[in-house]
Each structure stands twice: as structure tokens, then as C-alpha cells.
Short mmCIF file of C-alpha atoms in Angstrom, two decimals:
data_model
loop_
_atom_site.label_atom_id
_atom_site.label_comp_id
_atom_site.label_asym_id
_atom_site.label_seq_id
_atom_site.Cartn_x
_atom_site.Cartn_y
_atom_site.Cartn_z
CA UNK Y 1 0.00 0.00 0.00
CA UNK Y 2 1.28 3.61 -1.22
CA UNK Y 3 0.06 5.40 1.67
CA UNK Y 4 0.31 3.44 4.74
CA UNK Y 5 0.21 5.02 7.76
CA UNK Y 6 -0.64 8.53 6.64
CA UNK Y 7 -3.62 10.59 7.71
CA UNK Y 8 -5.71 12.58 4.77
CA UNK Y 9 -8.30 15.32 5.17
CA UNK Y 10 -10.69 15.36 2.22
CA UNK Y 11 -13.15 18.37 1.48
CA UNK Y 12 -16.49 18.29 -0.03
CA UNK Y 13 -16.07 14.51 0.24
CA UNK Y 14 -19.50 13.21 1.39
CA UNK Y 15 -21.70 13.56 -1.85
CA UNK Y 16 -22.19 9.26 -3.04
CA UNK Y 17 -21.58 10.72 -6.71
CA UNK Y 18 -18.97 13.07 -6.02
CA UNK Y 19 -15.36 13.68 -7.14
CA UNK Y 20 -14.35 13.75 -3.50
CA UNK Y 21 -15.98 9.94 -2.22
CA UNK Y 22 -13.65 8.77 -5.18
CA UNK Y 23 -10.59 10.60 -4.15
CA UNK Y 24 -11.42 8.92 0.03
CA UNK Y 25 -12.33 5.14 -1.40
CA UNK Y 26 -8.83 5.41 -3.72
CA UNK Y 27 -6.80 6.79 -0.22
CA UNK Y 28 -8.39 4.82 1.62
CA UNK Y 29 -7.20 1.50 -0.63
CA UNK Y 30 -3.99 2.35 -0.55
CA UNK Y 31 -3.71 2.82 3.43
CA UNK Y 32 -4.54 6.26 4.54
CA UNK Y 33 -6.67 7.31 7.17
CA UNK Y 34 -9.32 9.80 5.73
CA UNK Y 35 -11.41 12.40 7.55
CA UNK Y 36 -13.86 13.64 5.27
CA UNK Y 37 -15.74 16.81 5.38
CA UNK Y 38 -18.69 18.05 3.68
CA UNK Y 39 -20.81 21.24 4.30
CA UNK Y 40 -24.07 19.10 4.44
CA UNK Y 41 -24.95 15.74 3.00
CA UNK Y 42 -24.30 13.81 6.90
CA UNK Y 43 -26.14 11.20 5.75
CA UNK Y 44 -24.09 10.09 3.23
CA UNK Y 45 -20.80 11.07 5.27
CA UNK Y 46 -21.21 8.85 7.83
CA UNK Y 47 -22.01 6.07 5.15
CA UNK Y 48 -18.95 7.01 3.37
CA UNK Y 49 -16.86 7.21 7.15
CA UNK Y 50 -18.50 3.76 7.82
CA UNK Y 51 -17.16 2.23 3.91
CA UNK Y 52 -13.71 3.18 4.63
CA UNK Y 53 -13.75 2.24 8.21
CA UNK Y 54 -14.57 -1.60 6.15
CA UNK Y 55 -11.35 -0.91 4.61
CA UNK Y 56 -9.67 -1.19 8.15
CA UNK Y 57 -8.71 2.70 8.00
CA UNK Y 58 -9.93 5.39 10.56
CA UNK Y 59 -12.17 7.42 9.32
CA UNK Y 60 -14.65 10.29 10.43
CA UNK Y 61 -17.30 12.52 9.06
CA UNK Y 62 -16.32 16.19 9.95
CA UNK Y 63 -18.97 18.80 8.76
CA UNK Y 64 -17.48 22.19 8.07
CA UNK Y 65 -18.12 25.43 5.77
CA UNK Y 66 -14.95 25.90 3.67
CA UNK Y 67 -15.63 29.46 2.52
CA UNK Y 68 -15.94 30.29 6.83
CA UNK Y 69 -12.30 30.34 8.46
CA UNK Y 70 -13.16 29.96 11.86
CA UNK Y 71 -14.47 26.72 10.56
CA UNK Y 72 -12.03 25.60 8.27
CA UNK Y 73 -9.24 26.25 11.25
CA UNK Y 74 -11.78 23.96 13.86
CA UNK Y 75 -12.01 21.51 11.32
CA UNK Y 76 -8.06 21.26 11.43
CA UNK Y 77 -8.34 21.04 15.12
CA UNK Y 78 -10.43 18.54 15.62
CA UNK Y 79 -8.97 16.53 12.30
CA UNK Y 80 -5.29 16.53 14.48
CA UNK Y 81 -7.02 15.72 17.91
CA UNK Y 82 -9.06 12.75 16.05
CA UNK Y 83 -5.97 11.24 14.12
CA UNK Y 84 -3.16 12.52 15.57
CA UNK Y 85 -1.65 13.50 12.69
CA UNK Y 86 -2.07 15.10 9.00
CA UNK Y 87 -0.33 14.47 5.89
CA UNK Y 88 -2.50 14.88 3.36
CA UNK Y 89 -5.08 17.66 2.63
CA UNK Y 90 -7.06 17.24 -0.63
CA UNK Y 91 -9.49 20.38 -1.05
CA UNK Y 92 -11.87 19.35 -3.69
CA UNK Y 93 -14.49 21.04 -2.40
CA UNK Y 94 -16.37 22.92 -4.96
CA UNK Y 95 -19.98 24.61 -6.74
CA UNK Y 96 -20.54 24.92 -10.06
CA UNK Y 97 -23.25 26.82 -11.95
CA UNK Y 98 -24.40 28.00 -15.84
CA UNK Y 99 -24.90 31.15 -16.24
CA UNK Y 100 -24.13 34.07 -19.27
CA UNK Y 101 -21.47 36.56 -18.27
CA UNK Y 102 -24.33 39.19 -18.71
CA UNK Y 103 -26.77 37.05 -15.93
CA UNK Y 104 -24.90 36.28 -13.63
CA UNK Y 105 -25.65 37.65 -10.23
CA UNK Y 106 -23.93 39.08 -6.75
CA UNK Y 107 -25.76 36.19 -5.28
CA UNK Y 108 -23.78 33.74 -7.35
CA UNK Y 109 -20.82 35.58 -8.09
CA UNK Y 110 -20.54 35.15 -4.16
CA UNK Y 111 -21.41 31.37 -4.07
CA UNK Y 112 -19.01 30.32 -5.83
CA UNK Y 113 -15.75 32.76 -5.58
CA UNK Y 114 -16.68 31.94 -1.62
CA UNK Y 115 -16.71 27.76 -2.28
CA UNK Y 116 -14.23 27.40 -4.63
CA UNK Y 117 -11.40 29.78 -4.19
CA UNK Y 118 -11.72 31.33 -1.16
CA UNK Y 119 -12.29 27.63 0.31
CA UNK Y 120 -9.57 27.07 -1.34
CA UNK Y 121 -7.52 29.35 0.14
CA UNK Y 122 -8.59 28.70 3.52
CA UNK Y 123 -8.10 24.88 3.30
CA UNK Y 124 -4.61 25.25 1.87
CA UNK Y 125 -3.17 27.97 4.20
CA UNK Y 126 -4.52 26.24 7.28
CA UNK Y 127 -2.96 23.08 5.63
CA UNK Y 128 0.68 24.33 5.34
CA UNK Y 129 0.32 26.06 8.47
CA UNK Y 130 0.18 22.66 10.30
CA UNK Y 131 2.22 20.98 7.76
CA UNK Y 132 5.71 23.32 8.75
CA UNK Y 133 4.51 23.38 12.32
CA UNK Y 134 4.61 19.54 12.05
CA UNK Y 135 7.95 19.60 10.40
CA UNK Y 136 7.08 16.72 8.25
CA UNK Y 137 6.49 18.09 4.97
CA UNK Y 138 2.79 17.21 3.53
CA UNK Y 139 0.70 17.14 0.09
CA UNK Y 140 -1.60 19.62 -0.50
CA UNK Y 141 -3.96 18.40 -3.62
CA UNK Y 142 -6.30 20.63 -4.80
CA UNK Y 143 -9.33 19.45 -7.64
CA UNK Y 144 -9.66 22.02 -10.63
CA UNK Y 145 -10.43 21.97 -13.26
CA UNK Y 146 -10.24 21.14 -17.36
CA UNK Y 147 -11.67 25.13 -17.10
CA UNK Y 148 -8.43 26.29 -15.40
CA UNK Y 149 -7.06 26.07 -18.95
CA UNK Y 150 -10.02 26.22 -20.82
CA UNK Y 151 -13.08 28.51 -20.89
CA UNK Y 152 -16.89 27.70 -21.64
CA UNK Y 153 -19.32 29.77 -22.41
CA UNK Y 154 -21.82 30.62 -19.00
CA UNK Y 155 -19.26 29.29 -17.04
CA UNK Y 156 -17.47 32.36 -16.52
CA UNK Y 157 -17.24 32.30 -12.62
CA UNK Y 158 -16.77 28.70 -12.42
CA UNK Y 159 -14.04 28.92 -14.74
CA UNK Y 160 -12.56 32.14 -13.51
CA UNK Y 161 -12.22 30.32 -10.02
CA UNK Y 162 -10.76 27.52 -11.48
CA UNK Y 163 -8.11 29.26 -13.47
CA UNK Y 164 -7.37 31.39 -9.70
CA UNK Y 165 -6.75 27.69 -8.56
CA UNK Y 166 -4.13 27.19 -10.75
CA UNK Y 167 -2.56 30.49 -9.58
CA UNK Y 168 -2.63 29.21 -6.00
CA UNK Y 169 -1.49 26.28 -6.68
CA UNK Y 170 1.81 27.15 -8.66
CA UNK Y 171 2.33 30.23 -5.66
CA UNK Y 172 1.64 27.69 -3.18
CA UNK Y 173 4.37 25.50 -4.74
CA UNK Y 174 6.97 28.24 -5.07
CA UNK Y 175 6.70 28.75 -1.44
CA UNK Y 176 5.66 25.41 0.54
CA UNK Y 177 8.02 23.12 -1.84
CA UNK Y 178 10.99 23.65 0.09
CA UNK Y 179 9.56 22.58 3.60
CA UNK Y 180 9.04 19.51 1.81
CA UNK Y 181 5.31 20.32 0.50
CA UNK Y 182 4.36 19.40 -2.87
CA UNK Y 183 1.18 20.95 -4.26
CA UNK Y 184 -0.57 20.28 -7.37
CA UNK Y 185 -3.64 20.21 -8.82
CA UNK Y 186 -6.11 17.79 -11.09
CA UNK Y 187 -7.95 18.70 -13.98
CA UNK Y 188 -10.99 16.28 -14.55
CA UNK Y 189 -13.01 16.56 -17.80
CA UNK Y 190 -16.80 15.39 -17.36
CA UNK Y 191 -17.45 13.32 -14.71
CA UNK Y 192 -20.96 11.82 -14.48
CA UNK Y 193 -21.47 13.81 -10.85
CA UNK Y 194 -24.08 15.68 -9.17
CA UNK Y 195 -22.37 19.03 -10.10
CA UNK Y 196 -23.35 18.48 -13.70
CA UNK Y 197 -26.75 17.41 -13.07
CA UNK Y 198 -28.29 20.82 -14.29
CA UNK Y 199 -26.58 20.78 -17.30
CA UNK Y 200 -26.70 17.31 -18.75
CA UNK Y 201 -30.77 16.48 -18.01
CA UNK Y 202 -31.21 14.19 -21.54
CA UNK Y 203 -30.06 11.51 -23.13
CA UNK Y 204 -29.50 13.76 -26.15
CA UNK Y 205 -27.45 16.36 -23.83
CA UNK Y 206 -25.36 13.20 -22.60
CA UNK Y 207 -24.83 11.78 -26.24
CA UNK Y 208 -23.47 15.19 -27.69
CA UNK Y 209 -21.02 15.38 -24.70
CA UNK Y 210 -19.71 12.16 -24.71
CA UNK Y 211 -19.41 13.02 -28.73
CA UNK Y 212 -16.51 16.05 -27.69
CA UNK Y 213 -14.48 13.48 -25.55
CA UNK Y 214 -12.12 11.09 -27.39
CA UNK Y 215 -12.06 8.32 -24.85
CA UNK Y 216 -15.98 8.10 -25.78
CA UNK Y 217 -16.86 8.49 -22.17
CA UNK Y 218 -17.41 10.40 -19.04
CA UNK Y 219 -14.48 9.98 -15.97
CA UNK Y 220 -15.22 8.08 -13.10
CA UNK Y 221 -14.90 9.72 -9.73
CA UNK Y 222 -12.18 6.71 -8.79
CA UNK Y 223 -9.95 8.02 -11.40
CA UNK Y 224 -9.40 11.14 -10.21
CA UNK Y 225 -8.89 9.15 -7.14
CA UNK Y 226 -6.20 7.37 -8.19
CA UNK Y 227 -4.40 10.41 -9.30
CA UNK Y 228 -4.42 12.08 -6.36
CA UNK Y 229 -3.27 8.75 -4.86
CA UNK Y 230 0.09 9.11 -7.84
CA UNK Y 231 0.44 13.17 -6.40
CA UNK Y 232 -0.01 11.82 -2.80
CA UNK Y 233 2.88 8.50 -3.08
CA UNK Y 234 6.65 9.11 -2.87
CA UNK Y 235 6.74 8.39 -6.61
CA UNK Y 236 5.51 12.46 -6.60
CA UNK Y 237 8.03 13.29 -4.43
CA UNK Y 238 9.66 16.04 -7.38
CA UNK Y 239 6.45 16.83 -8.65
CA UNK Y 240 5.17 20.52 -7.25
CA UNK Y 241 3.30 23.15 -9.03
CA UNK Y 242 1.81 20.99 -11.66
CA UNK Y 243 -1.55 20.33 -13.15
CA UNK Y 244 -2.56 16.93 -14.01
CA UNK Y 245 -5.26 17.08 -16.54
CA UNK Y 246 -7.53 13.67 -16.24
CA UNK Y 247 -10.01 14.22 -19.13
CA UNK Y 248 -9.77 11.53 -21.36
CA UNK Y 249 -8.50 13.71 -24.32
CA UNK Y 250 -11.28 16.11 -23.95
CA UNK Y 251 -8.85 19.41 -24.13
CA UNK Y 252 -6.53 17.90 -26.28
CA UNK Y 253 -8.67 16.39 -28.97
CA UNK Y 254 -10.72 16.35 -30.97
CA UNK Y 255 -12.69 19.12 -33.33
CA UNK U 1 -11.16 55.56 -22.29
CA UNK U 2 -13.38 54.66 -19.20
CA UNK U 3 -11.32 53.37 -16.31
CA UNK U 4 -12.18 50.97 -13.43
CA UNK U 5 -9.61 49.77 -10.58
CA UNK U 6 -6.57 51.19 -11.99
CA UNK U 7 -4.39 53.69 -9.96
CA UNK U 8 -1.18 56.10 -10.88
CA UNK U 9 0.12 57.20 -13.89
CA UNK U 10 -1.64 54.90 -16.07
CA UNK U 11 -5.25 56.06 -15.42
CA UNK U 12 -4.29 59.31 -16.43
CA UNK U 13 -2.92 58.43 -19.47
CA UNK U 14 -5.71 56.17 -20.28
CA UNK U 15 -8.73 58.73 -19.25
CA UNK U 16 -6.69 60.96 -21.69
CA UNK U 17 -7.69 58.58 -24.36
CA UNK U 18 -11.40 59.67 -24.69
CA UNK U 19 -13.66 56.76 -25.60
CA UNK U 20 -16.91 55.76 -23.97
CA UNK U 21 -16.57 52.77 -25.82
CA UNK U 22 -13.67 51.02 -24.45
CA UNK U 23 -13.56 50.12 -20.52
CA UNK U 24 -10.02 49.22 -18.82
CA UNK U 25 -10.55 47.40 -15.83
CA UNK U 26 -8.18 45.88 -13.53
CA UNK U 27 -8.01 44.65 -9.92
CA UNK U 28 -5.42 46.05 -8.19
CA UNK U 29 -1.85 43.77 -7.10
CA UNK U 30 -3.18 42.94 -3.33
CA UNK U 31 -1.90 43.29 -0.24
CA UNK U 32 1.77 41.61 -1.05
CA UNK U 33 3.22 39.14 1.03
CA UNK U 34 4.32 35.55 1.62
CA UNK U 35 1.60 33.03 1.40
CA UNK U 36 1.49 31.74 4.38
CA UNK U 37 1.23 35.60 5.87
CA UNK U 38 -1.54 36.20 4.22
CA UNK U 39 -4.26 37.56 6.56
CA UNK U 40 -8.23 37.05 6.64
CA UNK U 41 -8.68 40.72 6.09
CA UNK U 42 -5.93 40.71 3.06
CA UNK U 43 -7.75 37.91 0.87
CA UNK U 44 -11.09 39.67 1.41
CA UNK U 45 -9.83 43.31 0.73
CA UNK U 46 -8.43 41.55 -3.08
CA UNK U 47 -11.62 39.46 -3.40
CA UNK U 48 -13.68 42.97 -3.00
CA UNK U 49 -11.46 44.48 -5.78
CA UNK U 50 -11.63 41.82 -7.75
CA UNK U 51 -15.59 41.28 -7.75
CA UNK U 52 -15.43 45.11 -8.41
CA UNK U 53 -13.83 44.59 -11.69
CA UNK U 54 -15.59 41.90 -12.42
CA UNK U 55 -19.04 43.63 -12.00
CA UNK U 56 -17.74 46.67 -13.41
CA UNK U 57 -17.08 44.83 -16.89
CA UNK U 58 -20.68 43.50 -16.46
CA UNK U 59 -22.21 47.03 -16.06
CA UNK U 60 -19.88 47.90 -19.06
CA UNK U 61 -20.75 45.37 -21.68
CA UNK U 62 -24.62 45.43 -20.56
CA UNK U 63 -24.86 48.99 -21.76
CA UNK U 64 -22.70 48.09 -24.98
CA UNK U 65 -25.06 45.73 -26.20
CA UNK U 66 -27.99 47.99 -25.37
CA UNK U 67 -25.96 50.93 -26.99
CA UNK U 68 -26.12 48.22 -29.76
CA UNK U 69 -22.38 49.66 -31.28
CA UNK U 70 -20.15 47.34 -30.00
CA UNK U 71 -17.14 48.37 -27.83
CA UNK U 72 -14.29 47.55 -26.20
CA UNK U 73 -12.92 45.60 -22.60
CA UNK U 74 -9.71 45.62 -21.56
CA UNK U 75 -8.60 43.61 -18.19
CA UNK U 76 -5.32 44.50 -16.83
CA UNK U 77 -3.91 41.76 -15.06
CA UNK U 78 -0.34 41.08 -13.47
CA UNK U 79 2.84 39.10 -14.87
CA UNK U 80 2.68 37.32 -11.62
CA UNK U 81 -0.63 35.72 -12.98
CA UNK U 82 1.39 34.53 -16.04
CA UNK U 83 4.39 32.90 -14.51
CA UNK U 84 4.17 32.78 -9.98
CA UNK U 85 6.36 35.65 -8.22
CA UNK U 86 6.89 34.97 -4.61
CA UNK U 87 5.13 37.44 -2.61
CA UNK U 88 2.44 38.01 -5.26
CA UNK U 89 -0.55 35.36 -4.45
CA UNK U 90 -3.32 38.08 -4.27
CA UNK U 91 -1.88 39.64 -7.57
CA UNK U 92 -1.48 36.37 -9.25
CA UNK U 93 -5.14 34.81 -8.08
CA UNK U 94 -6.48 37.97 -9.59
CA UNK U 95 -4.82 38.05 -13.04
CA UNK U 96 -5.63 34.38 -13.45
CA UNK U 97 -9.27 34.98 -12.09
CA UNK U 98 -10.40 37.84 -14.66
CA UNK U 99 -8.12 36.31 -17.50
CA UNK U 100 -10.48 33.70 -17.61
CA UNK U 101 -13.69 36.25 -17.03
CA UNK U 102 -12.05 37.88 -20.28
CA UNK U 103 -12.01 35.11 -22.56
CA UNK U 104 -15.68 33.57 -21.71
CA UNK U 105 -17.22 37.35 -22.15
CA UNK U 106 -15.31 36.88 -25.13
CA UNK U 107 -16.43 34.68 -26.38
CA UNK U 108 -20.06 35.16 -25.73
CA UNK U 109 -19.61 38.91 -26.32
CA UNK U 110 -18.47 38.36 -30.06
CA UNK U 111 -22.01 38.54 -31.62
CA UNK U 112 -22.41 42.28 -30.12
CA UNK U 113 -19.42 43.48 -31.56
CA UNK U 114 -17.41 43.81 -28.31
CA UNK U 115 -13.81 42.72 -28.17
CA UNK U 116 -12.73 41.27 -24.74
CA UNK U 117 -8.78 41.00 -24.03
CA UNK U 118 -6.36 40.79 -21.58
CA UNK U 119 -2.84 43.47 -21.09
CA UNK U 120 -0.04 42.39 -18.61
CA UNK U 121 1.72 45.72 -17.84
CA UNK U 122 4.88 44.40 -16.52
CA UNK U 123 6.89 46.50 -13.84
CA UNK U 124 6.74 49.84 -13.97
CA UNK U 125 8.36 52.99 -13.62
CA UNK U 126 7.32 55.25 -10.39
CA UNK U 127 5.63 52.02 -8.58
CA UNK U 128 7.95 48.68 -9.00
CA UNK U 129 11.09 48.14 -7.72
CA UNK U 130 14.01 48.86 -9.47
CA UNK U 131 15.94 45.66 -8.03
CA UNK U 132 13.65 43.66 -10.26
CA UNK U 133 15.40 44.83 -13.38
CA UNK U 134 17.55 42.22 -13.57
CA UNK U 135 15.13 39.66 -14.15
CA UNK U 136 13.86 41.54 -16.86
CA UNK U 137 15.20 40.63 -20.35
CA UNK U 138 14.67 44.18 -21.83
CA UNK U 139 17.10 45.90 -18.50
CA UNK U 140 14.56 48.44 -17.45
CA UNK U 141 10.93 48.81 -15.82
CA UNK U 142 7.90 49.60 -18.42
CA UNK U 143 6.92 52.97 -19.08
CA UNK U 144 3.01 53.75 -18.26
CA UNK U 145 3.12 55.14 -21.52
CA UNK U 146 3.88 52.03 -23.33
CA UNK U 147 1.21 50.29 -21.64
CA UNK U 148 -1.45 52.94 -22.27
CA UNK U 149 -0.61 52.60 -26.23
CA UNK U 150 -1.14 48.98 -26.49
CA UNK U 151 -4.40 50.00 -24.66
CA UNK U 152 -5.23 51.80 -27.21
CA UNK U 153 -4.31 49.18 -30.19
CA UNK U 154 -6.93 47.17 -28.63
CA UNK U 155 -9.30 49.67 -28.77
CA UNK U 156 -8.68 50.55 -32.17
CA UNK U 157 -10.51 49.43 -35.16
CA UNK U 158 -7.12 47.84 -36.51
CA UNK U 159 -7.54 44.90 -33.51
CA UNK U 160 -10.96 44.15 -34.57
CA UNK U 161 -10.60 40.57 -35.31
CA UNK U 162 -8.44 40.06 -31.79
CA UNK U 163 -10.61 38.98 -28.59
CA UNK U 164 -9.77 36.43 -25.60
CA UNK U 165 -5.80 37.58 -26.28
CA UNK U 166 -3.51 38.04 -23.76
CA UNK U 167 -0.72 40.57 -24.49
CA UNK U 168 2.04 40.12 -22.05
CA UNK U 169 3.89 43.91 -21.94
CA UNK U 170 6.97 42.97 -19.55
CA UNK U 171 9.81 43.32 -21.25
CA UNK U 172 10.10 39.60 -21.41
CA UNK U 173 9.77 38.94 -17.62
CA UNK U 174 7.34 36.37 -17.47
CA UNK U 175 8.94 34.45 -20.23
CA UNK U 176 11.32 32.50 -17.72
CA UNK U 177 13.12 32.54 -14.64
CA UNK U 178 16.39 34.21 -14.75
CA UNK U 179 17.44 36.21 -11.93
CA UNK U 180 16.88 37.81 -9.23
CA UNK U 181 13.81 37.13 -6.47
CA UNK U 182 10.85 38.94 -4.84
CA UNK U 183 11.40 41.95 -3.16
CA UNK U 184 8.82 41.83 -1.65
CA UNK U 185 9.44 38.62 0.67
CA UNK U 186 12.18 40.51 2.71
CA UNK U 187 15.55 40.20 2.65
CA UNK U 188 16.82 42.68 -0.13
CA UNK U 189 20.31 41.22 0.34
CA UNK U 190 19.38 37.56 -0.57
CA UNK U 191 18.01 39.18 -4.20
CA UNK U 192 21.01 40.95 -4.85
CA UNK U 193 23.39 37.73 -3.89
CA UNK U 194 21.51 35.66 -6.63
CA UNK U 195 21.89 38.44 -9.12
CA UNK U 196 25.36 38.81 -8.28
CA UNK U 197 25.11 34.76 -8.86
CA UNK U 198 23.81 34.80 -12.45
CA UNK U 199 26.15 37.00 -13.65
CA UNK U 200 29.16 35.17 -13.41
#
């Protein structure tokens, strides 16, 4: 196992068809401990906390608001009093929604600048904080997006706050590598989760999506999993700063 | 040329340029600083600025299209948005932030005749810091000046056909890592040792 013996946080991790319950199950096979937060969805938290605890890992269900720092900061409390250690810190937490540059609202603006980069940013900083206090070094992992390098039309927020992930990220790096922190970031395509739901409601919305992506399917939550799992193992030990697009060819090809 | 987060020299120059049709709209550099330094009320004072821009551009290109004559955006982001500077997270999350704004509206401005693009002013005279300058290919910090004409290339009917570009006006900073540091992260001596250090 890769990652025996080390401790994971995972954010926005609770949701059963959800980038984040892949990225736990995939730590979790591999031998890490994984506390997984979500800012609702306790239901299927504790499920998920109960699945890896069937793995023979620890594992709890921490609910937490990621855009809200005095949260974020108790959640790495009580994450370090529960385990007794961190190593790993995956913020994947995230919102997504469609809307024309011209629509979209304060409201939403808010919503998801305050999820996904601000979240973010708390997450992270409260992350390395520990991480040089610890003296240990760490992995900070943090889910983008195929939009960090590419834009869609009425996605301009989500995108925007994807492409100031990759920013952090690379900052992050220059700063955090040398206490022995890598960070990095993941770039899935389509994956077939609940964050999509709105916009892919057909069969006929499905079918011309699938169409755009060379591998002639949607990603499975697992296999972002198991690349956080590579960015997580000592076989990532040099790699810092980088974005792993997992996509199946959707940037790349074809048109 | 109607102006929106941008300070010094520059917004002169640019409200000079008198055009109701062209907006250039930027979100300040941040509160600079090592990332781990960063405080609460630092990340919210550069989110504020950069929803500002963001919402200013909105206001902009809503009253273009009603206008129904087209126009122009311009986003001014940072070279630390292109390629990381130490000390420049707020600057960098911003650039990379609207960059992206820029080339959705972009694209979904097209139709309506508005252009939407992206100018890096690199370091400049009267605000950056002259021990950056050798790290910069060209051996001297960027006029305002220079920055303001590219402005107004965009804005011209001659870039017509260019929207969702990203002009990079750095003097070749953010092209790759040669010397120097951040001044900004302290330690003024530690810059100067590794320019000292590339130049033998």
C-alpha cells in the first residue's frame, strides 16, 4: 500500500456521486486514514466514514463550511485531535453553476468565488500552516479543473475560479516546496457527478457530450482518485506546481 | 477611455484617451506578502477588488449591447498571474481569475461586436522596484506610456478581429526565470546575492 500510515483530510467529500468519495475510497485503498468533510450531505458522510472504516482505515465525518475560516481552522483542530496527525489535505471542495457573463448575479458571483477559491484558500493555508509546524512536509492536492485552462461559455465564474486555482497552486508550490510540500492540482473533464446534473438532463445532452471526448466516455470519480493517490505516493516526491489534466482527451482532442 | 480599478500614472494616461466605448478594468496587485502571511482581512480586501472589476465589466458590456455599437474591454492583469512571483498570491489569483472572465465574455460577447482582451503591464516605472530589473530581459521597468498605447491598439478598429488575447507587456519577464527574487518577501540582500550569482 502507497500510503500506509498517513492521515488525509478530504473536502467536499461526502456527496455518493462526487469527485471527493472517489478521491477517500482510492486513499483509503492504498492505506490512509481519511477524515472527510462536507458542508451538508451527513447522511451520506457517515455512510462514506463507515465504507472506509470496512477498509480497516480510521475514518470520520467532519462537517465544516470551507468558505468560513473559523471553521475551516476547527475543522483542522479537531482533524489533528481525532488522528493525531495530517499528511494529506485534498481540497476538492467545490460549486458549479451555468450562467451568461451578462446574468450572472452578486448572489452567485458570491457562491461560488466563496466555495471554490476562497475555500480554497482557507483549506490550503490552514494546511501548510500545520504541515511546517509539524515539520514533516505534507501534500496539499487541490481538484480544478479542465476550465483552469479552458473557458466555456456561462461558465465564466466557475471557470474564472478555477483558473485562480491554478494560480494558488503554482504560488503555493513556489513557497511550501521547500519545507518539503508538494502541491498540485487535477484537472478532470466530465465526470458523471451531481455538479453536472443541471446541465446534462437528456439523453441527447449526454450523447453530444460524450461526442466532444475522445475516450468516448465520461471519468469516473475513482480516477481522479487514483491520481491524487500518484500526487499523494513518494513516486511524486519532485512533482510541485503541476496540473494533471484527467479528461480523457477532452482538451486535447478532438474538433 | 473609461477606467475601473486602476491607480497612478496609467489612469491618467488612459482617461486621456477619450472613448466611452472602451472600458479598462483591472483589480489592483493585493496586499503583497508571503503566502502563508496572508491575513483574513488581506484575501477579502483583493476578493472585493476583484468582484469590483468583475461587475464593473458587467455594467460595461450590458450597456454596450444595449448601446447596440459594440465596444471595447480591456482587463489589466499582473505578470505574476502569467508565470508565480513569490510574494504576489493576491496579484497572481487575480490576473488568473479575470483572465479567464475575459475570454468567456469573449467569447459570448463576439455577436455584439465587443472585443474582450487581456494586457499584462509588466513592472513599472514610479511604482515597482528597481531591483527587479535584472530579471527583466529588456534591463529596465515599463513605461506607463507604453502600456497605455497597447491599450489603445486594442481599442482601435485595426484589432478588430483580436478577442480572448492576452498581451504580455513585460519586457520579457514572465517568459522565464532568470534572476533575481521577490522583493517583496524581505531580505533585499538575498536578491542581490543571486543576481550577483547569475552573472558570473
Amino acid at each position: 500500500m502507497r500510503l500506509a500510515g498517513k492521515v488525509a483530510l478530504v473536502t467536499g467529500a461526502a456527496r455518493e456521486r462526487g469527485i471527493g468519495r472517489g478521491i477517500v475510497l482510492a486513499l483509503a485503498e492504498e492505506g490512509c486514514d481519511v477524515a472527510i468533510n462536507d458542508v451538508a450531505a451527513e447522511g451520506e458522510g457517515a455512510e462514506l466514514a463507515e465504507l472506509v472504516r470496512g477498509l480497516g482505515r480510521r475514518s470520520l465525518f467532519l462537517p465544516a463550511d470551507v468558505s468560513e475560516r473559523g471553521g475551516v481552522d476547527a475543522l483542522l483542530e479537531r482533524v489533528l485531535a481525532d488522528f493525531g496527525a495530517l499528511d494529506i489535505v485534498c481540497s476538492n471542495a467545490g460549486v458549479a453553476a451555468w450562467q451568461p457573463f451578462l446574468e450572472v448575479t452578486a448572489e452567485e458571483w458570491r457562491r461560488q468565488f466563496g466555495v471554490n477559491l476562497t475555500g480554497c484558500f482557507n483549506v490550503c493555508q490552514a494546511a501548510a500552516r500545520v504541515f511546517v509546524a509539524a515539520g514533516r512536509g505534507g501534500r496539499i492536492v487541490v481538484t480544478s479543473s479542465v476550465h483552469a485552462e479552458m473557458p466555456f461559455p456561462e461558465m465564466a465564474v466557475y471557470g474564472a475560479t478555477k483558473g485562480g486555482v491554478r494560480a494558488l497552486v503554482e504560488s503555493m508550490a513556489g513557497e511550501l516546496t521547500g519545507h518539503g510540500i508538494t502541491v498540485n492540482h487535477i484537472g478532470p473533464g466530465w465526470v458523471q457527478t451531481h455538479i453536472n446534473e443541471s446541465a446534462l438532463q437528456t439523453d441527447e445532452d449526454v450523447g453530444q457530450t460524450l461526442a466532444l471526448i475522445p475516450a468516448g466516455r465520461s471519468g469516473e470519480p475513482h480516477e481522479l482518485g487514483r491520481a491524487v493517490v500518484y500526487l499523494c505516493s513518494t513516486d511524486a516526491d519532485y512533482v510541485s506546481g503541476a496540473y494533471l489534466r484527467v479528461d480523457g482527451g477532452f482538451i486535447a482532442g478532438k474538433y | 477611455m473609461r477606467v475601473a480599478g486602476v491607480g497612478g500614472a496609467l489612469r491618467a494616461l488612459l482617461e486621456e484617451r477619450a472613448r466611452d466605448d472602451v472600458l479598462v478594468v483591472a483589480a489592483g496587485t493585493g496586499v503583497p506578502g508571503a503566502f502563508l502571511d496572508l491575513q483574513g482581512s488581506d484575501w477579502e480586501a483583493g476578493v472585493a477588488a476583484i468582484e469590483a472589476a468583475f461587475f464593473a465589466a458587467q455594467g460595461f458590456a450590458r450597456e454596450r449591447v444595449e448601446a447596440g455599437s459594440g465596444g471595447r474591454i480591456i482587463f489589466l492583469s499582473s505578470p505574476a498571474a502569467v508565470l508565480p512571483v513569490g510574494g504576489m498570491t493576491l496579484a497572481s489569483v487575480a490576473g488568473s481569475f479575470l483572465t479567464t472572465v475575459a475570454r468567456v465574455a469573449a467569447v459570448e460577447l463576439a455577436p455584439t461586436g465587443i472585443t474582450v482582451n487581456v494586457v499584462v503591464p509588466g513592472f513599472l516605472a514610479g511604482e515597482a522596484d528597481e531591483r527587479l530589473i535584472p530579471g527583466i530581459p529588456s534591463g529596465r521597468l515599463g513605461e506607463p506610456e507604453e502600456i497605455a498605447e497597447v491599450c489603445s491598439f486594442l481599442a482601435s478598429p485595426a484589432a478588430a478581429y483580436v478577442t480572448g488575447a492576452v498581451l504580455v507587456v513585460d519586457g520579457g519577464f514572465s517568459i522565464t526565470k532568470s534572476a533575481g527574487g521577490s522583493p517583496f518577501l524581505g531580505s533585499g540582500l538575498a536578491f542581490e546575492q543571486r543576481c550577483s550569482q547569475n552573472k558570473t
